[in-house]
Coordinates of C-alpha atoms in Angstrom, one line a residue:
M1 CA 22.6 -20.0 14.5
P2 CA 21.6 -23.0 12.3
G3 CA 22.9 -22.1 8.9
G4 CA 20.5 -22.7 6.1
S5 CA 17.9 -24.5 8.2
Y6 CA 14.9 -22.7 6.8
S7 CA 14.7 -22.1 3.0
L8 CA 12.3 -19.3 2.1
V9 CA 12.3 -20.8 -1.4
D10 CA 11.0 -24.2 -0.4
E11 CA 9.5 -24.0 3.1
P12 CA 5.7 -22.9 3.2
W13 CA 5.6 -19.5 4.7
I14 CA 3.5 -17.2 2.3
P15 CA -0.3 -17.4 3.1
V16 CA -2.3 -17.8 -0.1
R17 CA -5.9 -18.1 -1.4
W18 CA -6.3 -20.7 -4.2
R19 CA -8.6 -20.3 -7.1
S20 CA -11.8 -22.3 -6.9
D21 CA -10.8 -24.3 -9.9
A22 CA -7.3 -25.0 -8.7
Q23 CA -8.1 -28.4 -7.0
E24 CA -10.2 -29.8 -9.8
G25 CA -8.7 -33.0 -11.1
T26 CA -5.8 -32.9 -8.7
G27 CA -7.3 -34.8 -5.8
E28 CA -4.9 -33.2 -3.4
D29 CA -5.4 -30.8 -0.5
L30 CA -4.0 -27.5 -1.4
P31 CA -1.6 -26.1 1.2
P32 CA -2.5 -22.8 3.0
R33 CA 1.1 -21.6 2.6
V34 CA 3.7 -21.8 0.0
G35 CA 7.4 -21.0 -0.5
L36 CA 8.7 -18.5 -3.0
R37 CA 9.2 -21.2 -5.7
D38 CA 5.6 -22.4 -5.6
A39 CA 4.3 -19.0 -5.3
L40 CA 5.8 -18.3 -8.8
L41 CA 5.4 -21.8 -10.3
R42 CA 1.7 -22.1 -9.3
A43 CA 0.8 -18.4 -9.5
E44 CA -1.9 -19.1 -12.2
S45 CA -3.7 -21.4 -9.7
I46 CA -3.4 -18.8 -6.8
A47 CA -6.2 -16.3 -6.5
G48 CA -4.0 -14.0 -4.3
L49 CA -2.0 -13.6 -1.1
A50 CA -3.9 -14.2 2.1
I51 CA -1.7 -11.9 4.3
A52 CA -3.8 -10.3 7.1
D53 CA -1.6 -7.2 7.6
P54 CA -1.8 -4.8 4.6
P55 CA 1.7 -3.4 5.0
A56 CA 3.2 -6.9 4.9
H57 CA 1.0 -7.7 1.9
T58 CA 2.2 -4.7 -0.1
A59 CA 5.8 -5.3 0.9
L60 CA 5.8 -8.9 -0.3
L61 CA 4.0 -8.0 -3.5
R62 CA 7.0 -5.8 -4.3
I63 CA 9.4 -8.7 -3.7
L64 CA 7.3 -10.9 -6.0
Y65 CA 7.2 -8.3 -8.7
A66 CA 11.0 -8.2 -8.7
L67 CA 11.2 -11.9 -8.8
T68 CA 8.6 -12.1 -11.7
A69 CA 10.7 -9.5 -13.6
R70 CA 13.8 -11.6 -13.2
V71 CA 12.4 -15.0 -14.1
T72 CA 10.6 -13.6 -17.2
K73 CA 13.6 -11.4 -18.3
L74 CA 11.2 -8.5 -18.2
D75 CA 13.7 -6.7 -16.0
E76 CA 15.2 -5.1 -19.1
A77 CA 13.5 -3.2 -21.9
G78 CA 15.0 -5.5 -24.7
P79 CA 15.5 -7.4 -26.8
G80 CA 12.3 -6.8 -28.9
G81 CA 9.3 -5.0 -27.6
W82 CA 8.8 -5.1 -23.8
T83 CA 5.0 -5.1 -24.1
D84 CA 5.0 -7.9 -26.6
R85 CA 7.2 -10.0 -24.5
R86 CA 4.9 -9.6 -21.5
L87 CA 1.9 -10.5 -23.6
D88 CA 3.8 -13.7 -24.7
V89 CA 4.2 -14.6 -21.0
L90 CA 0.4 -13.9 -20.5
V91 CA -0.4 -16.1 -23.4
E92 CA 1.6 -18.9 -22.0
G93 CA -0.6 -18.8 -19.0
R94 CA 2.2 -19.3 -16.4
L95 CA 5.6 -18.1 -15.4
P96 CA 8.4 -19.8 -17.1
V97 CA 9.4 -22.9 -15.1
R98 CA 13.0 -22.9 -16.5
G99 CA 13.4 -19.2 -15.6
V100 CA 12.1 -19.9 -11.9
E101 CA 14.4 -22.9 -11.4
E102 CA 17.5 -21.2 -12.9
Y103 CA 17.1 -18.1 -10.8
F104 CA 16.5 -19.9 -7.4
G105 CA 19.4 -22.3 -8.4
R106 CA 21.7 -19.4 -8.8
Y107 CA 20.7 -17.6 -5.6
R108 CA 19.5 -20.4 -3.4
D109 CA 22.0 -19.7 -0.6
R110 CA 20.7 -16.1 -0.3
F111 CA 17.1 -17.2 0.6
F112 CA 17.6 -18.7 4.1
A113 CA 15.9 -17.2 7.0
Y114 CA 19.0 -17.7 9.1
D115 CA 22.8 -17.9 8.6
S116 CA 25.9 -17.7 10.7
V117 CA 27.9 -14.6 11.3
G118 CA 29.3 -13.5 8.1
G119 CA 26.6 -15.2 6.1
R120 CA 23.8 -13.7 4.0
P121 CA 20.4 -14.5 5.5
W122 CA 17.6 -13.1 3.3
M123 CA 16.9 -9.3 3.7
Q124 CA 19.1 -9.3 6.8
D125 CA 22.5 -8.2 7.9
A126 CA 24.4 -10.9 9.8
R127 CA 27.0 -8.3 11.0
L128 CA 24.4 -7.0 13.6
A129 CA 25.3 -9.9 15.8
E130 CA 28.7 -8.3 16.4
Q131 CA 27.9 -4.6 15.8
C132 CA 24.9 -4.4 18.3
D133 CA 24.7 -5.2 22.0
P134 CA 23.4 -8.8 22.4
D135 CA 22.1 -7.9 25.8
N136 CA 20.0 -5.0 24.4
T137 CA 18.2 -6.4 21.3
A138 CA 14.8 -5.2 20.0
G139 CA 13.0 -8.5 20.8
V140 CA 10.2 -10.2 18.9
N141 CA 7.5 -8.0 20.4
K142 CA 9.1 -5.0 18.8
L143 CA 9.6 -7.0 15.5
V144 CA 5.9 -7.9 15.2
V145 CA 4.2 -4.5 14.5
T146 CA 0.8 -5.6 15.9
R147 CA 2.2 -6.4 19.4
P148 CA 2.8 -4.0 22.3
A149 CA 6.5 -3.5 23.1
G150 CA 8.1 -1.7 26.0
N151 CA 5.7 0.7 27.7
N152 CA 3.2 0.9 24.8
H153 CA -0.5 0.2 25.2
A154 CA -1.9 -3.2 24.2
W155 CA -4.4 -2.9 21.4
F156 CA -4.5 -6.1 19.5
R157 CA -3.3 -8.4 22.3
H158 CA -1.5 -8.6 25.6
G159 CA 2.1 -9.6 25.7
S160 CA 5.2 -9.6 27.9
D161 CA 8.7 -8.7 26.8
V162 CA 10.1 -10.9 29.6
A163 CA 8.3 -14.1 28.3
P164 CA 7.0 -13.3 24.7
D165 CA 5.1 -15.7 22.5
L166 CA 7.7 -16.6 19.9
P167 CA 6.5 -16.0 16.3
T168 CA 6.8 -18.5 13.5
V169 CA 9.2 -17.9 10.6
S170 CA 6.2 -16.9 8.5
E171 CA 5.1 -14.2 10.9
A172 CA 8.7 -13.1 11.6
V173 CA 9.7 -12.7 8.0
L174 CA 6.5 -10.9 7.0
N175 CA 7.1 -8.4 9.8
L176 CA 10.8 -8.1 8.9
L177 CA 9.5 -6.8 5.5
V178 CA 7.1 -4.3 7.2
W179 CA 10.2 -2.8 9.0
H180 CA 12.1 -2.6 5.8
Y181 CA 9.3 -0.6 4.0
F182 CA 7.4 1.1 6.8
G183 CA 10.0 1.3 9.6
P184 CA 9.9 4.5 11.7
S185 CA 12.5 7.3 11.9
G186 CA 14.0 8.2 15.2
R187 CA 15.9 6.3 17.9
C188 CA 16.6 2.6 17.4
S189 CA 19.0 0.0 18.9
A190 CA 22.6 1.2 19.0
R191 CA 24.9 0.0 16.3
E192 CA 28.7 0.4 16.3
V193 CA 30.6 0.7 13.1
N194 CA 34.2 1.6 12.8
G195 CA 34.4 2.5 16.4
V196 CA 31.4 4.9 16.3
K197 CA 28.2 4.0 18.0
S198 CA 24.8 5.6 16.9
A199 CA 21.2 4.8 17.3
S200 CA 19.1 6.9 14.9
A201 CA 17.2 5.6 11.8
T202 CA 15.6 7.2 8.8
A203 CA 12.0 6.3 8.0
G204 CA 11.3 3.6 5.5
P205 CA 10.4 4.2 1.9
L206 CA 6.7 3.6 2.2
R207 CA 6.2 5.1 5.7
T208 CA 2.8 6.9 5.8
A209 CA 2.0 6.1 2.1
L210 CA -0.8 4.1 0.4
S211 CA 0.0 1.8 -2.4
Y212 CA -2.3 1.0 -5.3
H213 CA -2.0 -2.4 -6.9
P214 CA -3.6 -3.8 -10.1
E215 CA -5.2 -7.0 -9.1
G216 CA -6.2 -9.7 -11.5
E217 CA -8.2 -13.0 -11.3
S218 CA -5.0 -14.9 -10.3
L219 CA -1.7 -14.1 -8.7
F220 CA -0.2 -14.6 -12.2
E221 CA -2.2 -11.8 -13.6
T222 CA -1.5 -9.7 -10.7
L223 CA 2.2 -10.1 -10.9
L224 CA 2.3 -9.4 -14.6
A225 CA 0.1 -6.3 -14.3
G226 CA 2.4 -5.1 -11.6
L227 CA 5.4 -4.8 -13.8
V228 CA 6.5 -1.4 -15.2
P229 CA 8.5 -1.2 -18.4
P230 CA 12.1 -0.4 -17.4
P231 CA 14.1 2.4 -19.1
H232 CA 16.2 1.3 -22.0
T233 CA 19.4 2.3 -20.1
V234 CA 18.7 -0.2 -17.3
R235 CA 20.9 -3.3 -17.1
R236 CA 20.1 -6.2 -14.7
A237 CA 23.7 -6.3 -13.6
D238 CA 23.3 -2.8 -12.1
D239 CA 19.7 -3.0 -11.0
Q240 CA 20.2 -5.4 -8.2
C241 CA 18.0 -6.7 -5.3
P242 CA 19.7 -6.9 -1.8
W243 CA 20.1 -10.7 -2.0
E244 CA 22.0 -10.3 -5.3
W245 CA 24.7 -8.0 -4.0
D246 CA 28.2 -9.4 -4.0
E247 CA 28.8 -7.6 -0.8
L248 CA 26.7 -5.9 1.9
P249 CA 26.8 -2.1 1.7
D250 CA 29.1 0.0 3.9
P251 CA 26.8 1.4 6.7
D252 CA 29.3 4.3 7.1
R253 CA 28.6 5.5 3.5
A254 CA 25.6 7.1 2.1
P255 CA 23.3 4.6 0.3
K256 CA 23.4 4.4 -3.5
A257 CA 20.4 5.5 -5.4
P258 CA 18.5 2.7 -7.2
V259 CA 19.1 2.7 -11.0
G260 CA 16.1 0.5 -12.0
P261 CA 12.7 -1.0 -11.0
C262 CA 14.1 -4.1 -9.2
A263 CA 16.3 -2.0 -7.0
R264 CA 13.4 0.5 -6.4
L265 CA 11.1 -2.4 -5.5
T266 CA 13.5 -4.1 -3.0
A267 CA 16.6 -2.2 -2.1
C268 CA 15.4 1.1 -0.5
S269 CA 15.3 0.1 3.1
Q270 CA 16.8 2.4 5.7
H271 CA 16.7 -0.3 8.5
A272 CA 18.9 -3.3 9.2
L273 CA 17.5 -6.4 10.9
L274 CA 18.7 -9.8 11.9
L275 CA 16.4 -12.7 13.2
V276 CA 17.6 -15.1 15.9
P277 CA 16.2 -18.6 15.7
E278 CA 14.9 -20.7 18.5
G279 CA 15.9 -24.4 18.6
D280 CA 15.4 -26.0 15.2
G281 CA 14.6 -22.7 13.6
Q282 CA 10.8 -23.1 13.3
L283 CA 10.3 -20.2 15.7
V284 CA 12.1 -16.8 16.1
R285 CA 13.5 -16.2 19.6
D286 CA 14.9 -12.6 19.1
A287 CA 15.6 -9.8 16.7
Y288 CA 18.1 -7.0 16.0
I289 CA 16.5 -3.8 14.6
T290 CA 18.7 -0.8 13.8
W291 CA 19.8 1.7 11.1
A292 CA 21.1 0.7 7.8
Y293 CA 23.0 3.8 6.8
R294 CA 24.6 6.4 9.1
T295 CA 24.2 9.3 6.6
G296 CA 22.2 10.1 3.6
R297 CA 18.8 8.8 2.4
I298 CA 17.7 6.8 -0.6
P299 CA 15.7 9.0 -2.9
R300 CA 12.0 8.3 -2.3
D301 CA 10.3 7.0 -5.5
D302 CA 7.8 4.3 -6.2
D303 CA 5.6 3.2 -9.1
F304 CA 2.6 2.3 -7.0
L305 CA 2.0 5.6 -5.2
I306 CA -0.1 8.6 -6.2
W307 CA 2.5 11.5 -6.1
Q308 CA 1.3 15.1 -5.6
I309 CA 2.8 18.5 -5.0
S310 CA 2.6 20.4 -1.7
Q311 CA 2.1 24.2 -1.4
Q312 CA 5.8 24.5 -1.0
G313 CA 6.3 22.8 -4.3
N314 CA 7.6 19.5 -2.9
R315 CA 6.7 16.1 -4.4
Y316 CA 5.3 13.6 -1.9
P317 CA 3.1 10.5 -1.9
R318 CA -0.6 10.7 -1.0
P319 CA -0.7 9.5 2.6
A320 CA -2.7 6.5 3.8
D321 CA -5.9 7.7 5.6
A322 CA -8.0 5.0 7.2
Q323 CA -11.1 7.3 7.1
R324 CA -10.8 8.0 3.3
G325 CA -12.7 5.7 0.9
L326 CA -10.7 4.3 -2.1
W327 CA -13.4 5.7 -4.4
R328 CA -12.2 9.2 -3.6
D329 CA -8.8 8.4 -5.3
L330 CA -10.2 6.8 -8.4
D331 CA -9.9 9.6 -10.8
A332 CA -6.2 9.9 -9.8
L333 CA -5.7 6.3 -10.9
L334 CA -7.9 6.4 -14.1
L335 CA -7.1 9.8 -15.6
L336 CA -3.8 10.7 -17.4
K337 CA -4.0 14.3 -15.9
P338 CA -6.4 14.3 -12.9
S339 CA -7.7 17.6 -11.6
G340 CA -6.8 19.0 -8.3
T341 CA -4.7 21.8 -6.7
T342 CA -2.1 19.1 -5.6
Q343 CA -1.5 18.1 -9.2
P344 CA -1.8 14.4 -8.5
E345 CA 0.3 12.1 -10.7
R346 CA -1.1 8.7 -11.6
P347 CA 0.9 5.7 -10.3
K348 CA 3.3 4.7 -13.1
V349 CA 2.1 1.1 -13.0
F350 CA -1.4 2.2 -14.1
H351 CA -0.1 3.4 -17.4
S352 CA 0.5 -0.1 -18.7
A353 CA -1.4 -2.5 -16.4
H354 CA -4.5 -2.5 -18.6
E355 CA -2.5 -4.2 -21.3
V356 CA -2.6 -7.4 -19.2
S357 CA -6.5 -7.3 -18.8
D358 CA -9.3 -4.7 -18.7
R359 CA -10.9 -6.9 -15.9
L360 CA -8.4 -5.7 -13.3
R361 CA -9.4 -4.3 -9.9
V362 CA -7.4 -2.0 -7.6
R363 CA -6.2 -3.0 -4.3
A364 CA -5.1 -0.2 -1.9
L365 CA -2.7 -1.3 0.9
G366 CA -1.0 0.8 3.5
F367 CA -0.5 2.0 7.0
D368 CA -2.1 5.2 8.5
Q369 CA 0.9 6.4 10.5
E370 CA 3.1 9.3 11.4
G371 CA 6.7 9.6 10.3
Q372 CA 8.1 8.5 13.6
A373 CA 6.7 6.0 16.1
K374 CA 2.9 6.5 16.1
D375 CA 0.9 3.9 14.1
T376 CA -2.8 4.4 13.8
Q377 CA -4.5 1.8 11.5
F378 CA -4.0 -0.5 8.6
V379 CA -5.6 0.4 5.3
D380 CA -6.9 -2.4 3.0
A381 CA -9.6 -1.6 0.2
S382 CA -10.5 -3.0 -3.1
T383 CA -12.5 -1.7 -6.0
P384 CA -14.7 -3.7 -8.6
T385 CA -13.4 -4.0 -12.1
V386 CA -12.1 -0.4 -13.0
F387 CA -9.4 -0.9 -15.7
D388 CA -11.9 -0.9 -18.5
V389 CA -12.5 2.8 -17.6
V390 CA -8.9 4.0 -17.7
E391 CA -8.6 7.0 -20.0
E392 CA -6.6 5.1 -22.7
Q393 CA -9.5 2.6 -22.9
A394 CA -12.5 4.8 -22.3
P395 CA -11.9 8.5 -23.0
Q396 CA -15.5 9.3 -22.4
A397 CA -16.2 7.3 -19.3
A398 CA -12.9 8.1 -17.4
P399 CA -13.5 11.9 -17.1
A400 CA -17.2 11.1 -16.1
A401 CA -15.8 8.9 -13.2
G402 CA -13.7 12.0 -12.2
R403 CA -16.7 14.2 -12.3
L404 CA -18.7 11.7 -10.3
R405 CA -16.0 11.6 -7.6
H406 CA -15.9 15.4 -7.6
L407 CA -19.6 15.7 -6.9
G408 CA -19.4 13.1 -4.1
E409 CA -16.6 15.0 -2.3
L410 CA -18.1 18.5 -3.0
F411 CA -21.3 17.6 -0.9
G412 CA -19.2 15.9 1.8
W413 CA -17.3 19.1 2.2
R414 CA -20.4 21.3 2.1
L415 CA -22.0 19.1 4.8
E416 CA -19.0 19.5 7.1
R417 CA -19.2 23.3 6.6
A418 CA -22.9 23.3 7.3
V419 CA -22.7 21.4 10.5
K420 CA -19.8 23.5 11.8
R421 CA -21.7 26.7 11.0
A422 CA -24.9 25.4 12.7
W423 CA -22.9 24.4 15.8
A424 CA -21.1 27.7 16.0
A425 CA -24.5 29.5 15.9
Y426 CA -26.1 27.3 18.5
V427 CA -23.5 27.0 21.3
T428 CA -22.5 30.0 23.4
D429 CA -19.1 28.6 24.3
A430 CA -16.6 29.7 21.8
K431 CA -14.1 27.0 22.9
A432 CA -16.6 24.2 22.3
K433 CA -15.6 22.3 19.2
P434 CA -18.0 20.7 16.7
D435 CA -16.1 17.5 16.5
T436 CA -19.0 15.3 17.6
W437 CA -21.4 16.7 14.9
V438 CA -18.6 16.6 12.2
A439 CA -17.8 13.0 13.0
E440 CA -21.5 11.9 13.0
A441 CA -22.2 13.8 9.7
A442 CA -19.2 12.1 8.1
A443 CA -20.2 8.6 9.4
R444 CA -23.7 9.1 7.9
Y445 CA -22.7 10.6 4.6
W446 CA -19.5 9.0 3.3
P447 CA -20.5 5.3 3.3
R448 CA -23.7 6.1 1.5
A449 CA -21.9 8.4 -0.9
E450 CA -19.5 5.6 -1.7
R451 CA -22.4 3.3 -2.5
E452 CA -24.0 6.0 -4.7
F453 CA -20.7 6.5 -6.4
W454 CA -20.2 2.7 -7.3
L455 CA -23.8 2.3 -8.5
R456 CA -23.4 5.1 -10.9
F457 CA -19.8 4.2 -11.8
C458 CA -21.0 0.6 -12.9
D459 CA -23.6 2.2 -15.1
L460 CA -21.1 4.2 -17.1
D461 CA -20.9 3.5 -20.8
R462 CA -17.5 1.7 -21.7
T463 CA -18.1 1.7 -25.4
N464 CA -17.5 5.5 -26.0
A465 CA -20.7 5.6 -27.8
L466 CA -22.4 8.0 -25.3
P467 CA -21.1 11.5 -24.4
N468 CA -19.8 11.8 -21.0
G469 CA -20.0 8.1 -20.5
G470 CA -23.8 8.3 -20.2
L471 CA -23.5 10.1 -16.9
D472 CA -26.3 12.6 -16.2
P473 CA -24.4 15.1 -14.0
A474 CA -27.7 16.8 -12.8
E475 CA -29.2 13.6 -11.5
A476 CA -25.9 12.7 -9.9
R477 CA -25.7 16.1 -8.2
K478 CA -29.3 15.7 -6.9
A479 CA -28.4 12.3 -5.4
F480 CA -25.3 13.4 -3.5
L481 CA -27.2 16.5 -2.3
R482 CA -30.0 14.4 -1.0
L483 CA -27.6 12.3 1.0
A484 CA -26.0 15.5 2.4
E485 CA -29.4 16.8 3.4
E486 CA -30.4 13.6 5.2
A487 CA -27.2 13.5 7.1
Y488 CA -27.5 17.2 8.1
E489 CA -31.1 16.7 9.2
A490 CA -30.2 13.7 11.3
V491 CA -27.3 15.3 13.0
T492 CA -29.0 18.6 13.9
A493 CA -32.4 17.2 14.8
T494 CA -31.8 17.2 18.5
V495 CA -31.4 21.0 18.7
T496 CA -34.2 22.1 16.5
R497 CA -36.8 21.9 19.4
T498 CA -35.5 25.2 20.7
Q499 CA -35.8 28.6 18.9
R500 CA -32.1 29.3 18.9
G501 CA -31.3 25.8 17.6
A502 CA -33.9 25.9 14.9
K503 CA -32.7 29.3 13.7
A504 CA -29.0 28.1 13.7
V505 CA -29.9 24.9 11.7
F506 CA -32.1 26.8 9.2
E507 CA -29.4 29.5 8.5
A508 CA -26.5 27.1 8.3
R509 CA -28.4 24.8 5.9
I510 CA -27.6 27.1 3.0
E511 CA -24.0 25.8 3.1
L512 CA -25.3 22.6 1.5
Y513 CA -26.2 24.6 -1.6
G514 CA -22.9 26.6 -1.9
G515 CA -23.2 29.1 1.0
D516 CA -24.2 32.8 0.9
R517 CA -23.7 34.5 -2.4
K518 CA -21.3 37.3 -2.2
K519 CA -22.6 40.7 -3.0
K520 CA -21.0 42.4 -6.0

């Protein structure tokens, strides 16, 4: 392997979008990609990351949060007030140049994409070259999550494991991060440690979950808003990122629980990977992918997830659902104690992000998938400006947003019950399922309900002068009911030409209004 041939600090591998005013007065063409140093030093000129795959986007954001905390010294609670120190950085308008240069100067040799056996390639384990079978590697098609590998179906593109298209370092490293955060549980490549060979991995820390990120007008604002005040007991010498470890962990021992935010952001992977370069290292020829720890599991915790309680009393993150609109989670992001039987817990980052700006948006990034191998769809959604309606800022408008969300969901659920009841009364086959009607009703209702929600949300009073944020619950209720009625009529129209169908549709319609009243 060519040692140190591709520096992730200096080489351009991170796709970015520049702010419209970034090029004014410079006279230079702005690069479509930057390295880690420029991502931090020019963060105020970058609008955001331009990463196409949401799981890679949210993974890299966590890396950048940790680096931002390090270079600003916001990785510890003191000295002084943490909030005031973050505001001082915000007033400066950029991340500290000296802090960036000192940090990458200290850990420069830990940020290379490749390194020889015994070296420390970034976010990799060079020991895999000796502990895994070189004739039975995972391959680059397995590494790149959007490619078919083995006997799997081709969805995004066709490919061959015999002669695969070799990914660039940028594509390979971004997918390496996806594996660290979203890697599946179950069988993987065999790894032999201390004479014992095994091939079973634990799921990654963000597997199935949906992350919610505060998003500003620039990457600079986004990174500062994404920092969470660390506990006063945290010390940076103990709260380490993987590239800061003096030695790689013993895979035969259970992993250590992270003690602070930087470790939680970067050091919770259950997978070990190693990239194999092609030629001069501009392309990746092969990859090892296997387990990181033979026993134990790193406690699952994250400051960017909505945590909720199952019926069995277990705490778990709200899963990514490609069919669920982001607006349906909004009250769980804005309210200190949102309602619901699952007792949703607002992401910890949302408790302090509004201190950076009340013009922040929310970016939801995740992967609709199962705990093991099945991946369904990426999830990427954004809101308009919402942080001026967090409960700390707008105690009248925030609960109104929750009420608005509740009304939108209420009539969506009632619509589903209505079409199911109409179908059951119309068909004679008890085994026939109403899936087609349910899917069509959802497709007609939910997009229009989302538009209705945002129209009324944007009209909420942010000044706390009007009770209930100026929301008229009766009018909002009528609006969502009307959308449900229109969807119901469109879905059931084809069967109302028969007497049985008309009767079934008429009787089931009452579900839109709350169903049959129970007799006392």
